[in-house]
XYZ file of C-alpha atoms in Angstrom:
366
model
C 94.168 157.528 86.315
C 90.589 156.606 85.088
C 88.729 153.598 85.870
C 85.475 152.714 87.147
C 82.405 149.986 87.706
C 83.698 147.256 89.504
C 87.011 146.466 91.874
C 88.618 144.437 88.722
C 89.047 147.981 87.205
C 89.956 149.784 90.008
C 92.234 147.834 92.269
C 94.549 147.739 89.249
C 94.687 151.303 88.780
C 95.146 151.911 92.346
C 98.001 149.699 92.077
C 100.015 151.293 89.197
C 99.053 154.499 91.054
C 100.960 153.142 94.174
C 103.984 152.179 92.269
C 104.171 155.692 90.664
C 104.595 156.689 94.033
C 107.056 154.617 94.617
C 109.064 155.415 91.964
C 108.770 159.042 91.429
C 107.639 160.292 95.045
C 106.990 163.705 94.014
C 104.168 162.631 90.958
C 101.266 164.254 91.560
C 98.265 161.298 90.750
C 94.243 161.921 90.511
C 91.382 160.020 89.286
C 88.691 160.129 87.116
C 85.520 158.302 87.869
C 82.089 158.463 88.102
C 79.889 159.080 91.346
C 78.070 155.760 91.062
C 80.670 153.687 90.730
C 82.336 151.643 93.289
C 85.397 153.975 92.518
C 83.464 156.869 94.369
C 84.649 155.078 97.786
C 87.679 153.038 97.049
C 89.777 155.633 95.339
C 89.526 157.819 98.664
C 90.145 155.050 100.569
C 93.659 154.411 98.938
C 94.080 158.419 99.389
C 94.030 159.744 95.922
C 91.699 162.818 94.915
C 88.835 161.949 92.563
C 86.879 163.808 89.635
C 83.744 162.452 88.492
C 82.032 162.524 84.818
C 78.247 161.395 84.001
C 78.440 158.412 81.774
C 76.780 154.926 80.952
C 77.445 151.995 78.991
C 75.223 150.485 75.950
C 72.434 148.302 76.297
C 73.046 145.142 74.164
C 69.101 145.925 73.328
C 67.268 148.803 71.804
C 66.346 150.470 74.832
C 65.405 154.120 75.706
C 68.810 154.202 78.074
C 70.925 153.983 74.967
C 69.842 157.231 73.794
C 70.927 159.033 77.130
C 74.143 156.667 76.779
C 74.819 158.234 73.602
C 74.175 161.790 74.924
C 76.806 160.830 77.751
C 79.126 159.290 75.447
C 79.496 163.168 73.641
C 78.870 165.398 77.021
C 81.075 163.345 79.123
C 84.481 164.161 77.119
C 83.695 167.603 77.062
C 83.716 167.130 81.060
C 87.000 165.070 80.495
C 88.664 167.670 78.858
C 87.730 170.329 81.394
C 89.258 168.229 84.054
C 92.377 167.173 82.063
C 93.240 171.004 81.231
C 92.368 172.055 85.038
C 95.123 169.487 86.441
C 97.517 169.205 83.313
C 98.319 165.420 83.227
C 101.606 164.524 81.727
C 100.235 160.809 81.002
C 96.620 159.156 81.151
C 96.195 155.790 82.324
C 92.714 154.128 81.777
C 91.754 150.385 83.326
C 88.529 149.894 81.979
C 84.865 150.788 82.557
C 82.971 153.457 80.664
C 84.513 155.887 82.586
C 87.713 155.110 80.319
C 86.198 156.131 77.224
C 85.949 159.999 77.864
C 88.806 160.766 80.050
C 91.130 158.515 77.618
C 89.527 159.685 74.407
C 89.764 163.636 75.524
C 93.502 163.507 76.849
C 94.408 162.075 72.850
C 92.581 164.587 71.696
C 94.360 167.377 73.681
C 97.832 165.653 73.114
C 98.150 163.755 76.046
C 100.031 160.848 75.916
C 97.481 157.784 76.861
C 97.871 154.345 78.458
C 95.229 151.961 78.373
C 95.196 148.484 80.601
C 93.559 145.572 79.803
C 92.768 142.741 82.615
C 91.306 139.726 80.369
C 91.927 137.905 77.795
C 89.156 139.039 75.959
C 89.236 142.901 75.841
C 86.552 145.077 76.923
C 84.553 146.746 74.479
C 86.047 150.326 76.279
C 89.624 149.304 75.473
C 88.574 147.756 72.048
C 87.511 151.413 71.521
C 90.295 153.007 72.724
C 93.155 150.982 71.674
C 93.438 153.723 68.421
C 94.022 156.294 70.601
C 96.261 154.912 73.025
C 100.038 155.576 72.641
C 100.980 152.168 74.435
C 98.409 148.881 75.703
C 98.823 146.704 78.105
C 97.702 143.374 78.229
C 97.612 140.483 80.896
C 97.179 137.461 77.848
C 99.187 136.893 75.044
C 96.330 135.943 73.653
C 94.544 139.542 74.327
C 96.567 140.497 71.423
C 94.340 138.893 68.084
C 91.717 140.862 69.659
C 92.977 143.948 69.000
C 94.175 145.455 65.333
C 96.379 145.133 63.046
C 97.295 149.142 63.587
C 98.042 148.868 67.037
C 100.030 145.865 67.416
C 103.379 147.412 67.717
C 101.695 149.402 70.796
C 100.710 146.433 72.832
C 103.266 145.323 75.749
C 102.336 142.470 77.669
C 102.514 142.564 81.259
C 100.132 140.723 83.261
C 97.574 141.942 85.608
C 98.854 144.200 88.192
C 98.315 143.353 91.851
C 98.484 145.537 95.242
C 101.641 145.100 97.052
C 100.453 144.255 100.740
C 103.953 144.249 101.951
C 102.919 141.809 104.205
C 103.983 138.344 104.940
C 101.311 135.468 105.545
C 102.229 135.268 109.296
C 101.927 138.979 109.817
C 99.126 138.960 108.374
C 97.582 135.959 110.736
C 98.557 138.005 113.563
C 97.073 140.864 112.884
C 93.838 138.826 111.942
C 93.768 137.655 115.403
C 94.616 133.797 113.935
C 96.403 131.094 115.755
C 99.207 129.384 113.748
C 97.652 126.329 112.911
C 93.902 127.604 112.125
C 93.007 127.138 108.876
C 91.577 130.467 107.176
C 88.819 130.797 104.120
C 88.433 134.069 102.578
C 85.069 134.190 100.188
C 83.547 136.528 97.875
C 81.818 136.638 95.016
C 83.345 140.167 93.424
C 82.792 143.526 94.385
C 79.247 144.072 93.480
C 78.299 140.196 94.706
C 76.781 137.303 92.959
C 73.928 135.341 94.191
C 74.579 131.899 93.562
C 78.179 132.298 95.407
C 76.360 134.049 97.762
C 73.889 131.076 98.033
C 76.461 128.479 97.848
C 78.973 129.928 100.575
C 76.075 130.407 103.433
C 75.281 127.018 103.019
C 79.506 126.039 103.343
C 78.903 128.032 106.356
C 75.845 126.586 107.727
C 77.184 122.950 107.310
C 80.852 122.900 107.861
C 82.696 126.386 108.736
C 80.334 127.645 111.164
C 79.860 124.428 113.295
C 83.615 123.339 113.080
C 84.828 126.604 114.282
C 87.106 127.314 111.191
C 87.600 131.018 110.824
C 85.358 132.030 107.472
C 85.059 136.067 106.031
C 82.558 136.524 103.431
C 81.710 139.119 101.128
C 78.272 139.646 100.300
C 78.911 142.294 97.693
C 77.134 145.726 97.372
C 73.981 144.228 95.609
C 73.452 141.208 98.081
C 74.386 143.358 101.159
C 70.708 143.668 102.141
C 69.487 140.551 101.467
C 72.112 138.540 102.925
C 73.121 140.187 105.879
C 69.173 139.504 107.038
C 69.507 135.814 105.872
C 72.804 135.645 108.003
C 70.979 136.451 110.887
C 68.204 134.346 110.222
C 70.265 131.854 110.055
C 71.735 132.030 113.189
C 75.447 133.026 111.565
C 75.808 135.824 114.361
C 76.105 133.303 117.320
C 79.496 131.887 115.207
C 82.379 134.095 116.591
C 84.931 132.582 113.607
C 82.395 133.998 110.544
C 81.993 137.399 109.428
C 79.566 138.815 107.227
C 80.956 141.892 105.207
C 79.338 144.032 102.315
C 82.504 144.278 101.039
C 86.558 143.105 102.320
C 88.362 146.426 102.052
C 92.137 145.487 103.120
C 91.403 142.099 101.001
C 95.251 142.024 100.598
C 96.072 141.451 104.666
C 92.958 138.447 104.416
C 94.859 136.921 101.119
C 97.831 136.882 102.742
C 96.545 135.056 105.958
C 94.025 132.516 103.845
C 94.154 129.018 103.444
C 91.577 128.415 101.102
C 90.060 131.107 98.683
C 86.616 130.675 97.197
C 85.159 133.395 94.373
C 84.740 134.551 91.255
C 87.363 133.691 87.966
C 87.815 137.401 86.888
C 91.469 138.524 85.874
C 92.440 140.256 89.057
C 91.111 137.260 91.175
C 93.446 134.740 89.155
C 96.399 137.378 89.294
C 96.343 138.125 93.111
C 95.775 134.137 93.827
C 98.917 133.635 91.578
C 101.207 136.688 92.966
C 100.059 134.994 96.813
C 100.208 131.392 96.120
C 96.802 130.256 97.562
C 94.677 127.294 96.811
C 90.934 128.262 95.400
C 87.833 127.371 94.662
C 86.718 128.899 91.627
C 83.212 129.479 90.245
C 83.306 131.792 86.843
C 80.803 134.386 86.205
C 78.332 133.356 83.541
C 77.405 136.430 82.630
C 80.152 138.182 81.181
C 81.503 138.252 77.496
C 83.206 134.926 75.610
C 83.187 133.222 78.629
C 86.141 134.159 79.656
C 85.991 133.534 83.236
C 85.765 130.291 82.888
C 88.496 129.872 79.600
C 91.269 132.017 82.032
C 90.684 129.695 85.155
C 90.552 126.527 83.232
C 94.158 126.760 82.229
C 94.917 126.579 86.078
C 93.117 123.690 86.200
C 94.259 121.919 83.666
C 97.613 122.563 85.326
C 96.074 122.023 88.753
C 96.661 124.606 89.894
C 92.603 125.438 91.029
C 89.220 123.967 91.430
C 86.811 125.064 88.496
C 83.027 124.645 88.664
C 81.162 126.108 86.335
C 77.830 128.153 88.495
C 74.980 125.760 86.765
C 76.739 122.265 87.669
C 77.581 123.745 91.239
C 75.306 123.708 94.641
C 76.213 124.392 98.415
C 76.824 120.659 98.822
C 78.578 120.282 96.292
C 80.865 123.508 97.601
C 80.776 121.803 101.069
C 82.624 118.974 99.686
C 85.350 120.682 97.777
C 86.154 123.148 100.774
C 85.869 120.063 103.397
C 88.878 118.198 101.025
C 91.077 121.296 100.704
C 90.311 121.930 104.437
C 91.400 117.916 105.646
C 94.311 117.409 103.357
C 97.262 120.461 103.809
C 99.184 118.384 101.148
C 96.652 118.934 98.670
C 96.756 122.921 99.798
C 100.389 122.709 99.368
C 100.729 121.434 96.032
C 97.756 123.707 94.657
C 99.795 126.718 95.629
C 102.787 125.879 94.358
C 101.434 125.271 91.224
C 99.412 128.155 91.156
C 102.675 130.325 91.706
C 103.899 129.382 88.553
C 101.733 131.479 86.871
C 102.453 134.823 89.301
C 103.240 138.423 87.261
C 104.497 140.033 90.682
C 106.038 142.811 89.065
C 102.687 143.965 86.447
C 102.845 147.014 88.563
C 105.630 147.912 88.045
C 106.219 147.637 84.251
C 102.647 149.407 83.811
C 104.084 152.306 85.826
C 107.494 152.526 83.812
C 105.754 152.408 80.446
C 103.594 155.378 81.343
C 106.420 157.011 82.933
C 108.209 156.228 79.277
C 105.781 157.934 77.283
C 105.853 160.747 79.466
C 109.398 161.700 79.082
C 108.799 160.812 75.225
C 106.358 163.548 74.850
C 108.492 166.391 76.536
């Protein structure tokens, strides 16, 4: 497995890697990452060894970095191929990130059958890249596939986005959590590395409603923001609130999903995937920053269907936050139709079909 960056590249391939398992016990399954990355302490956390290569992406600018980025882009599958003929892979399976250009690239190049993932509809410049070398794609958008060419379309399966399995049911999870049957539950974050505006907007849900109501509120700062906010979470007084908690980052995410009542976060692929596969009302605020837009294209088809509450970042402020969490909050039949709808667009078995197609070309190769 090779993936890297953020948790919308890695929690997938921890998931496929967990239905390997599953499937064929006895498969042997290590990673390829790179020591900056958030993959550095996840991957060990879900109990898989990890190899790391030095690499970095492109600078959309002519910058000094892209010169060491091309340097990286050469000496990094040199390093791939060292690690791929140490542990002998029968399959590669990259989910994005730069790390997925070397260790996908080299295995192709050594006759390794290769797998490459994509989470949104608009494909990563990585998987763009790779797609030539990659015996099969997976996508999580029909509409992924025009992005891609003409050479490779008989490669591309679609399968969705492929979730965690937290084996857990919603009042299993609330127990564990410590959470009385009727309490209503709101699980926040703003991605893996954090985002400052969600960040913004959230403390101020939880200096106006949350926190003074009593209503049970976890919050993920993100890596970046970790500093910042945890001081203006004190300053604020957030510490005296015994239902909020302040985390850098939610680590068993899956047991929180499971209890919430009311999500709030980003719009990336994996968000909208495990919101689907759990059937949970959410507020959604897309990232601005990343490439077409398509943050805010994927979660606009939910709500269009209703099935979520959009707001774009720049039309969005705490109060206006405040408002949309107090409605979901007050009206359960509102929470109950959301989900249902929202269900309707669950893969639950991504996972699954990921693992089988690798496991395919596999066998094909031998």
């Amino acid at each position: 497995m090779t993936c890297g960056g953020t948790g919308g590249h890695i929690n997938p391939a921890i998931a496929v890697a967990n239905r390997i398992k599953m499937i064929s016990p006895g498969a042997e399954i290590a990673f390829v990452g790179t020591e900056k990355g958030m993959e550095s302490s996840l991957v060990p956390k879900a109990g898989y060894p990890i190899r790391f290569v030095k690499v970095r992406g492109f600078k959309r600018k002519l910058t000094l970095a892209n010169i060491d980025a091309a340097i990286k882009a050469v000496t990094s599958v040199v390093a791939a191929k060292r690690i791929i003929r140490d542990f002998q892979p029968d399959v590669v399976i990259g989910t994005g990130g730069y790390v997925s250009w070397p260790t996908v690239k080299a295995a192709a190049k050594l006759g390794v059958p290769t797998l490459i993932q994509e989470q949104n509809a608009f494909p990563g410049v990585t998987q763009r890249m790779l797609a030539k070398y990659a015996d099969k794609i997976c996508v999580s958008f029909e509409e992924s596939r025009k992005f891609f060419d003409a050479s490779v379309q008989d490669k591309i399966l679609l399968t969705g986005n492929p979730v965690s399995a937290s084996g857990i049911t919603r009042a299993q999870a609330r127990e564990k959590l410590g959470l009385e049957p009727g309490a209503l539950y709101v699980v926040s974050s703003g991605g893996s590395l954090g985002a400052e505006k969600v960040n913004e907007y959230v403390f101020e849900v939880i200096g106006s409603y949350t926190g003074p109501k009593g209503i049970r509120h976890i919050h993920s700062v993100g890596r970046a923001g970790w500093e910042k906010y945890s001081t203006i979470a004190k300053e604020r007084g957030f510490d005296k609130y015994t239902n909020i908690k302040i985390s850098e980052y939610i680590y068993d995410m899956q047991l929180h999903l499971a209890a919430a009542d009311i999500v709030i976060g980003r719009a990336g692929a994996m968000t909208l995937a495990e919101n689907a596969c759990m059937g949970k009302a959410s507020i959604l605020i897309p990232s601005p920053n990343v490439t077409g837009d398509h943050q805010f294209k994927n979660a606009k088809v939910l709500a269009d269907a209703g099935a979520a509450i959009v707001y774009r970042e720049s039309e969005l402020d705490g109060a206006a936050l405040t408002a949309a969490v107090r409605r979901l909050a007050e009206d359960e039949k509102a929470r109950r139709e959301m989900e249902a709808r929202v269900r309707a667009f669950a893969k639950p078995f991504a996972d699954r079909e990921i693992a089988l197609a690798a496991i395919e070309i596999a066998k094909r190769a031998k």
